[in-house]
Short mmCIF file of C-alpha atoms and ligand atoms in Angstrom, two decimals:
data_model
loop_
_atom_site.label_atom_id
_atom_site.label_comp_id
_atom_site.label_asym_id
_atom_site.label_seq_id
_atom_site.Cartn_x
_atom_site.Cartn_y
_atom_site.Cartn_z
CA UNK Q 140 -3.99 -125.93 -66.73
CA UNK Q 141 -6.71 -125.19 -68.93
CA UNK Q 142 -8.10 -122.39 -67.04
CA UNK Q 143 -4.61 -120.91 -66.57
CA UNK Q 144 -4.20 -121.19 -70.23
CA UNK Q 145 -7.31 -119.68 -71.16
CA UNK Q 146 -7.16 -116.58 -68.73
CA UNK Q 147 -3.84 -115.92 -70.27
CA UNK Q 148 -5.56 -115.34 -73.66
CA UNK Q 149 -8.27 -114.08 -72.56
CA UNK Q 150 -5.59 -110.93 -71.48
CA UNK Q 151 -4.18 -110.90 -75.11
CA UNK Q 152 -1.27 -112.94 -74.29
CA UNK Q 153 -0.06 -115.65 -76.68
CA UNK Q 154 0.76 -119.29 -75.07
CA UNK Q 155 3.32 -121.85 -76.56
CA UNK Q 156 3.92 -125.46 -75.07
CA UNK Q 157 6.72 -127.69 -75.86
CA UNK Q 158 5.61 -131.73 -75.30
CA UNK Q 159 8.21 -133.29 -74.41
CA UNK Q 160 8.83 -137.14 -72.30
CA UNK Q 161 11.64 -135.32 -69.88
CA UNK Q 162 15.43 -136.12 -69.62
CA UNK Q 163 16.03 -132.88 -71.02
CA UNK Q 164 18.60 -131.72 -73.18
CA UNK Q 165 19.77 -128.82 -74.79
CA UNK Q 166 17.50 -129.92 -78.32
CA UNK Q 167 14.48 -129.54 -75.89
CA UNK Q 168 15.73 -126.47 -74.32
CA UNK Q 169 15.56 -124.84 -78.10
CA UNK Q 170 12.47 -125.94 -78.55
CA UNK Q 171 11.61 -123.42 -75.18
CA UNK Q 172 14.39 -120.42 -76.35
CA UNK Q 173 11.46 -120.69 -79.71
CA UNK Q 174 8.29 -120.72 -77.68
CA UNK Q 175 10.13 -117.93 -75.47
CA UNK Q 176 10.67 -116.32 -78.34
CA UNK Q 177 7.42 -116.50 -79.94
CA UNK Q 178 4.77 -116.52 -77.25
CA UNK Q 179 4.41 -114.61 -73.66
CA UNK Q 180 3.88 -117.57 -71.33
CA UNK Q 181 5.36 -120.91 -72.12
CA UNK Q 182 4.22 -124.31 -70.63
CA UNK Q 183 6.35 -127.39 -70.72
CA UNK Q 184 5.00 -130.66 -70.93
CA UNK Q 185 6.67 -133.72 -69.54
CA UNK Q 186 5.16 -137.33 -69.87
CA UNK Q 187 6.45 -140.57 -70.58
CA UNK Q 188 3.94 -141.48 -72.54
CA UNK Q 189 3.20 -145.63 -72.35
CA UNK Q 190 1.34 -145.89 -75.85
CA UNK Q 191 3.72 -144.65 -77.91
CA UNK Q 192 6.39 -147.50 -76.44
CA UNK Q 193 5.81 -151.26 -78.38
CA UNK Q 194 6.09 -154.61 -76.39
CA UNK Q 195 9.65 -154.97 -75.22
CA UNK Q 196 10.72 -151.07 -75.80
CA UNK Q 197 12.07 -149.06 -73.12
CA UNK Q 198 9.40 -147.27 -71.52
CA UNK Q 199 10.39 -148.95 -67.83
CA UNK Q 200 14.07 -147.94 -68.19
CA UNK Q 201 13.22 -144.81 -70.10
CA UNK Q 202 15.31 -142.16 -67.98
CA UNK Q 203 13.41 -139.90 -65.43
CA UNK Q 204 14.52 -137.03 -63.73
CA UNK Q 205 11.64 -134.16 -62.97
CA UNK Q 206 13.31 -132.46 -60.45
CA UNK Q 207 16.81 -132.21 -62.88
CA UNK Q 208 14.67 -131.19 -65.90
CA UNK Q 209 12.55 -128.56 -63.44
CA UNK Q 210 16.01 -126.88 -62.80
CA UNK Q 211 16.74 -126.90 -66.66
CA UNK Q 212 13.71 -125.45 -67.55
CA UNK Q 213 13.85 -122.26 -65.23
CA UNK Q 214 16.67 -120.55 -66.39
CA UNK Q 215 15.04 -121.05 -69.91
CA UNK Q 216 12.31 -118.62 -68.54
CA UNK Q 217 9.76 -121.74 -68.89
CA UNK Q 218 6.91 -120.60 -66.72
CA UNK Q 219 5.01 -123.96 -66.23
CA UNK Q 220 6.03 -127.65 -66.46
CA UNK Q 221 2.86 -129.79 -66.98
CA UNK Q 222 3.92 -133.35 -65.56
CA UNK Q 223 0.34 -134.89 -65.69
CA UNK Q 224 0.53 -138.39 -64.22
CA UNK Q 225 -0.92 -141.94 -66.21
CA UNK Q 226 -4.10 -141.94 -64.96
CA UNK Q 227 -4.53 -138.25 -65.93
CA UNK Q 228 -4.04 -138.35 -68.92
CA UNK Q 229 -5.94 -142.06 -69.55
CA UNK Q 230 -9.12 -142.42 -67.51
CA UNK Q 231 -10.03 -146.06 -66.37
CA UNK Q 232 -11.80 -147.49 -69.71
CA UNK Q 233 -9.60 -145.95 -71.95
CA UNK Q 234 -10.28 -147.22 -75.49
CA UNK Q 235 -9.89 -143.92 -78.16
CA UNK Q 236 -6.82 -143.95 -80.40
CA UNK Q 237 -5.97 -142.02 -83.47
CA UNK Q 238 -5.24 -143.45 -86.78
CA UNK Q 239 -3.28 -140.64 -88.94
CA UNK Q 240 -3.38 -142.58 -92.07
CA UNK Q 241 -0.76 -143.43 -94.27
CA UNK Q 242 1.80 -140.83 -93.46
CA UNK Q 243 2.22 -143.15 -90.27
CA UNK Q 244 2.83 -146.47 -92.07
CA UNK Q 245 6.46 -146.34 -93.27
CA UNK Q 246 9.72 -146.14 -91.78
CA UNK Q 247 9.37 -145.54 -87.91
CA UNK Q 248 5.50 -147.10 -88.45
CA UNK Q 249 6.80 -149.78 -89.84
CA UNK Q 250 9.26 -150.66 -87.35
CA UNK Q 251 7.76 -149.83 -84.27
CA UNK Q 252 3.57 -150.64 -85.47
CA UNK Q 253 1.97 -148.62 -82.56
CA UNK Q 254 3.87 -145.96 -81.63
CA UNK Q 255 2.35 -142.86 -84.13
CA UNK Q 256 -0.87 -143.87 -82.82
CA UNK Q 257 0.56 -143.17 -79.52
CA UNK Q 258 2.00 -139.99 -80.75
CA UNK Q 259 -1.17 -138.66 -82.34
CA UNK Q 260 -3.55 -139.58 -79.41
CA UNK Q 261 -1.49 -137.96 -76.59
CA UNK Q 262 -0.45 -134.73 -78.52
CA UNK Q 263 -4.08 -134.46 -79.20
CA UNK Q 264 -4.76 -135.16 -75.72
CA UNK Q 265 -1.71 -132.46 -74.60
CA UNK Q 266 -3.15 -129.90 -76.33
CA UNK Q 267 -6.71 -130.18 -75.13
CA UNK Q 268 -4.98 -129.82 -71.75
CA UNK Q 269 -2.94 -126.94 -72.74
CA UNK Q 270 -4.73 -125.08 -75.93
CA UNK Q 271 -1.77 -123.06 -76.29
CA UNK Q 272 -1.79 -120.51 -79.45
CA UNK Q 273 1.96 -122.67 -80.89
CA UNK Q 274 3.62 -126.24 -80.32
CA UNK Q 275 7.31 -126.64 -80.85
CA UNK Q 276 8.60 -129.73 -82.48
CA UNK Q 277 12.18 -131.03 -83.18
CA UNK Q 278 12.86 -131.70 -86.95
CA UNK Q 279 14.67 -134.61 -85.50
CA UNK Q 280 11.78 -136.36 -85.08
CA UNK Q 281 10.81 -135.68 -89.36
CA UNK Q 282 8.12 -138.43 -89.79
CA UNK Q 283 6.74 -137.32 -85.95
CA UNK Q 284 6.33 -133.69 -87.18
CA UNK Q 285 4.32 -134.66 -90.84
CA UNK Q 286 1.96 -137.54 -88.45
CA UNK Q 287 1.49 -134.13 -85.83
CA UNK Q 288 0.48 -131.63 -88.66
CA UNK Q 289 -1.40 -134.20 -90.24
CA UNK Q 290 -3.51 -134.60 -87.31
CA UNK Q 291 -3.98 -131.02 -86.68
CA UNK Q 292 -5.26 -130.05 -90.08
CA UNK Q 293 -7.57 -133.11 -90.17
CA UNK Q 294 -8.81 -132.68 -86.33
CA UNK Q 295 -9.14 -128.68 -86.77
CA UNK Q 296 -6.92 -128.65 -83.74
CA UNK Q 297 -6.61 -124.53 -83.29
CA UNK Q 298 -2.83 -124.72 -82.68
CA UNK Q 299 0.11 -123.33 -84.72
CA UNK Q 300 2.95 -125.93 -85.31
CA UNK Q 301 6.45 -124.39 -85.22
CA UNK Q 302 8.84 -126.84 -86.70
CA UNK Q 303 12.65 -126.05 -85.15
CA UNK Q 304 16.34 -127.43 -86.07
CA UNK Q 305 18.07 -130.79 -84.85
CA UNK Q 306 20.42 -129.59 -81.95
CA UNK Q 307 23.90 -131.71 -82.28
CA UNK Q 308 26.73 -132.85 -80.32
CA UNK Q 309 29.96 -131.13 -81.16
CA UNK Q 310 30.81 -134.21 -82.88
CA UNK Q 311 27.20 -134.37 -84.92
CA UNK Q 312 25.34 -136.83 -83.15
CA UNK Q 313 21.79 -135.47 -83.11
CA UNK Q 314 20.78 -134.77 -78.92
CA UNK Q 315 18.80 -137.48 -77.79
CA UNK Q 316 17.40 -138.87 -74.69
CA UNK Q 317 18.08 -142.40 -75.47
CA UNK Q 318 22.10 -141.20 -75.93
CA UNK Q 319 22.14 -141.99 -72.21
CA UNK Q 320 22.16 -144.98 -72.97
CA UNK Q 321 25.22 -145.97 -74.85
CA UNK Q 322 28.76 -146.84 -73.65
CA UNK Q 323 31.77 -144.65 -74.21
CA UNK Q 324 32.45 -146.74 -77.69
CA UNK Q 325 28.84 -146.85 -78.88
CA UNK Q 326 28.93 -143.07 -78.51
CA UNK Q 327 31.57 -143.23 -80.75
CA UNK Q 328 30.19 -144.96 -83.48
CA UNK Q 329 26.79 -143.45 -82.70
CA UNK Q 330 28.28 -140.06 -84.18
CA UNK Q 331 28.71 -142.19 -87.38
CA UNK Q 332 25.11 -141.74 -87.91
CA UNK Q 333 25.33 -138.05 -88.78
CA UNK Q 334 28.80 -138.58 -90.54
CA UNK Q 335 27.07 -140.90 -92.96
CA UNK Q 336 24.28 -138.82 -93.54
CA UNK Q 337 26.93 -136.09 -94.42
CA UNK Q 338 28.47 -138.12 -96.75
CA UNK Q 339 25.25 -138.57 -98.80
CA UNK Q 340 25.12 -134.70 -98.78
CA UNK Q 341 28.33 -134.21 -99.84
CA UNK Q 342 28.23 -136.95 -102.50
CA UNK Q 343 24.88 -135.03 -103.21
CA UNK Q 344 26.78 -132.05 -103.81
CA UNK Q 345 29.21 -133.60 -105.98
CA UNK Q 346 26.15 -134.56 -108.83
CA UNK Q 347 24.85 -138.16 -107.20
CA UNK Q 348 21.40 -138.62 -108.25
CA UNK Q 349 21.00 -142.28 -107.38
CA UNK Q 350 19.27 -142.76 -103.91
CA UNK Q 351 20.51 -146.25 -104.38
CA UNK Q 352 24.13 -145.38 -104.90
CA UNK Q 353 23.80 -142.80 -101.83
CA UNK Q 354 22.45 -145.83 -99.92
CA UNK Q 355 25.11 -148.27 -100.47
CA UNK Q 356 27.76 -145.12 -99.73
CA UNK Q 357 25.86 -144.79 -96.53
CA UNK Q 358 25.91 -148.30 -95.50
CA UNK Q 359 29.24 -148.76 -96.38
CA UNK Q 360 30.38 -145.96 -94.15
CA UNK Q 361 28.40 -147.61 -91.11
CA UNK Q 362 29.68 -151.01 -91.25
CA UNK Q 363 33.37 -149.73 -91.54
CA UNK Q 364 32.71 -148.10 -88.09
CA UNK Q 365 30.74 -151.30 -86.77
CA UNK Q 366 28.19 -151.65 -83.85
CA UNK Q 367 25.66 -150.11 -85.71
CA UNK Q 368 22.33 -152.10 -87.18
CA UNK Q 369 20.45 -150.22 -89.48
CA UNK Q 370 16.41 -150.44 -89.25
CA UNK Q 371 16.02 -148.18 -92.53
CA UNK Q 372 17.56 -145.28 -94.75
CA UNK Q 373 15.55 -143.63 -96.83
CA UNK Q 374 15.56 -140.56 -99.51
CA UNK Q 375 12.60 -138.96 -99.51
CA UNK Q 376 11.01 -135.84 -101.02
CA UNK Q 377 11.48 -132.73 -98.38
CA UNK Q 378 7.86 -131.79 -96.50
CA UNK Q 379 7.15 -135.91 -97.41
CA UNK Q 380 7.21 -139.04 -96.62
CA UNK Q 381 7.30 -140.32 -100.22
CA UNK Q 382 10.81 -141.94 -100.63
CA UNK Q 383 12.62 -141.04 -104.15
CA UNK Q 384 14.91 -143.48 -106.00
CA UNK Q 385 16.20 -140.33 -108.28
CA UNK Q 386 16.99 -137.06 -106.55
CA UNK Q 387 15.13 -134.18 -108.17
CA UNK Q 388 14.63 -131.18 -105.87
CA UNK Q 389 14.85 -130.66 -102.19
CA UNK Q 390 15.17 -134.24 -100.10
CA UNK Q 391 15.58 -135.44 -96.48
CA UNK Q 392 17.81 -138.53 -95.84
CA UNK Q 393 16.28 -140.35 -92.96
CA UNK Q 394 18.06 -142.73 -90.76
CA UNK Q 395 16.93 -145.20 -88.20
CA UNK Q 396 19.34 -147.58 -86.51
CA UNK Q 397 20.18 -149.23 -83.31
CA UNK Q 398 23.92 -148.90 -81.39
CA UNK Q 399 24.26 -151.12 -78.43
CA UNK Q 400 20.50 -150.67 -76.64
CA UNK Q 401 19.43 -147.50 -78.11
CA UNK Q 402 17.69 -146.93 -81.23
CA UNK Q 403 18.59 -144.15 -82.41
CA UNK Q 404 17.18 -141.56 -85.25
CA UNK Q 405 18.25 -138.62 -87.52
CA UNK Q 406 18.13 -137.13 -90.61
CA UNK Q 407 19.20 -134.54 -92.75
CA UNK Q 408 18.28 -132.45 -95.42
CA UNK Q 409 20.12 -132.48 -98.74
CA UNK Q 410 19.38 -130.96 -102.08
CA UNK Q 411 18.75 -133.33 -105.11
P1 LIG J 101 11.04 -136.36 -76.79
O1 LIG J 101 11.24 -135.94 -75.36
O2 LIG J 101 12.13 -137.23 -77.32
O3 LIG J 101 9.66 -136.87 -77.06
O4 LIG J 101 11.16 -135.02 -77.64
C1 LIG J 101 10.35 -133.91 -77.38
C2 LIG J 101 10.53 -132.90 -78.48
O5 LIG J 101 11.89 -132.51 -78.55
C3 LIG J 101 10.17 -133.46 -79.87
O6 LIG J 101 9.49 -132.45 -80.60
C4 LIG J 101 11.52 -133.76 -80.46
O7 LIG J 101 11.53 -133.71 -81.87
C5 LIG J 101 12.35 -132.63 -79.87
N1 LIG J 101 13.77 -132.98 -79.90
C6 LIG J 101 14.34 -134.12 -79.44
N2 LIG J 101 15.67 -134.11 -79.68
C7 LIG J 101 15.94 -132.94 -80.32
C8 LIG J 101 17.13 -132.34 -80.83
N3 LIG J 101 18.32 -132.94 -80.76
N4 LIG J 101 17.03 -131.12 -81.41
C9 LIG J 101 15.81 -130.49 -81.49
N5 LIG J 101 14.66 -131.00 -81.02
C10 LIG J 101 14.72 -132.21 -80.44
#
């Protein structure tokens, strides 16, 4: 992979890889139309990766399907899916992780205590195996993309980051994986998730400063629709992870919360 990579820019042509865990969906496939967009050979990466998963999470039932994805990605003129297996990518004697530091600690850090350490190690670890020139990242994964650039800048890593929108059902609900696994009424109330989030925006819009009052107003608007238990819900300032109990400039609204057995993410960005 390396080789490939490296012969590729050795004959001036740019590279861009998309890490992803599989089960794709059309918020991964963007994240290809951008490296196809941006870079002359494109390499997708597919790994369910174990360390990012805590004690009782679902890597086991995490859904698998490389020969489904392998037909997504063609048509997306992906040239290369990278499907390293376990032992490839951790040796026998394994024992290196990364700590990021405290952009890791809150919110999804706090809930789930080893999982950016997961995160950091193997992107680190994906892009040794495929130095391509850019990385695509979902915005749907906020805290994710501030503990990846993080680690680049610290770690010199020689890669450009390319940061691209939340893809949405028709109804809101951001495009997940884990979607798979709700019933027909937990997909209902799942789309809550955005709707709430929308409301904060459009209170937002309306002059609310208070993250406080925008929280209640949230919370509010989940419990009316039931089934869903919120892990967090945070304002904080945009390009940060520092939360903000007084709107004042550009903020992201992030949401964590868990609908039948999926835990489920999103946020969105409103102005303060
Ligand atoms: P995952 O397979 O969940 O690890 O996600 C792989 C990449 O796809 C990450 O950079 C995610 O942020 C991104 N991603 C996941 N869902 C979406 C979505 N709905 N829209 C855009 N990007 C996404």
């Amino acid at each position: 992979m390396r080789r490939l990579v490296f012969r590729a820019q050795h004959a001036g042509k740019r590279v861009g890889v998309v890490p992803t865990m599989g089960a794709l969906h059309a918020g991964h496939l963007s994240l290809v139309d951008a490296a196809r967009d941006d870079c002359d050979l494109v390499v997708t990466t597919i790994f369910v990766n174990p360390t990012q998963f805590g004690s009782g999470e679902d890597f086991e039932s995490y859904p698998r399907d490389l020969a489904a994805d392998a037909d997504l990605l063609a048509p997306h003129g992906c040239d290369y899916l990278f499907a390293p297996t376990s032992s490839e990518v951790y040796p026998d004697g394994y024992a290196t992780t990364l700590d990021v530091g405290p952009v890791a600690h809150p919110f999804e850090g706090k809930h789930r205590p080893e999982h950016f350490a997961g995160v950091a190690t193997v992107v680190l670890k994906l892009l040794h195996m495929v130095p391509a020139d850019v990385a695509c990242f979902g915005k749907k994964d906020y805290q994710q993309t501030l503990v990846v650039q993080r680690m680049v800048t610290d770690l010199n890593v020689p890669t450009a980051l390319r940061i691209c929108p939340t893809i949405r059902e028709a109804d809101g609900l951001a495009m997940s994986s884990r979607n798979a696994y709700l019933t027909s009424t937990e997909r209902h109330q799942a789309a809550g998730l955005h709707a709430s989030l929308q409301l904060a925006k459009k209170m937002t819009g309306a002059g609310e400063r208070d993250a406080g009052v925008l929280t209640q107003a949230v919370k509010a608007h989940l419990e009316r629709l039931g089934g869903i238990q919120v892990d967090y819900l945070a304002f904080v300032r945009a390009g940060t992870i520092d939360e903000v109990a007084m709107l004042d400039g550009p903020t992201v609204a992030l949401l964590a919360a868990h609908v039948g057995k999926a835990r489920l993410i999103d946020n969105l960005e409103i102005e303060g």
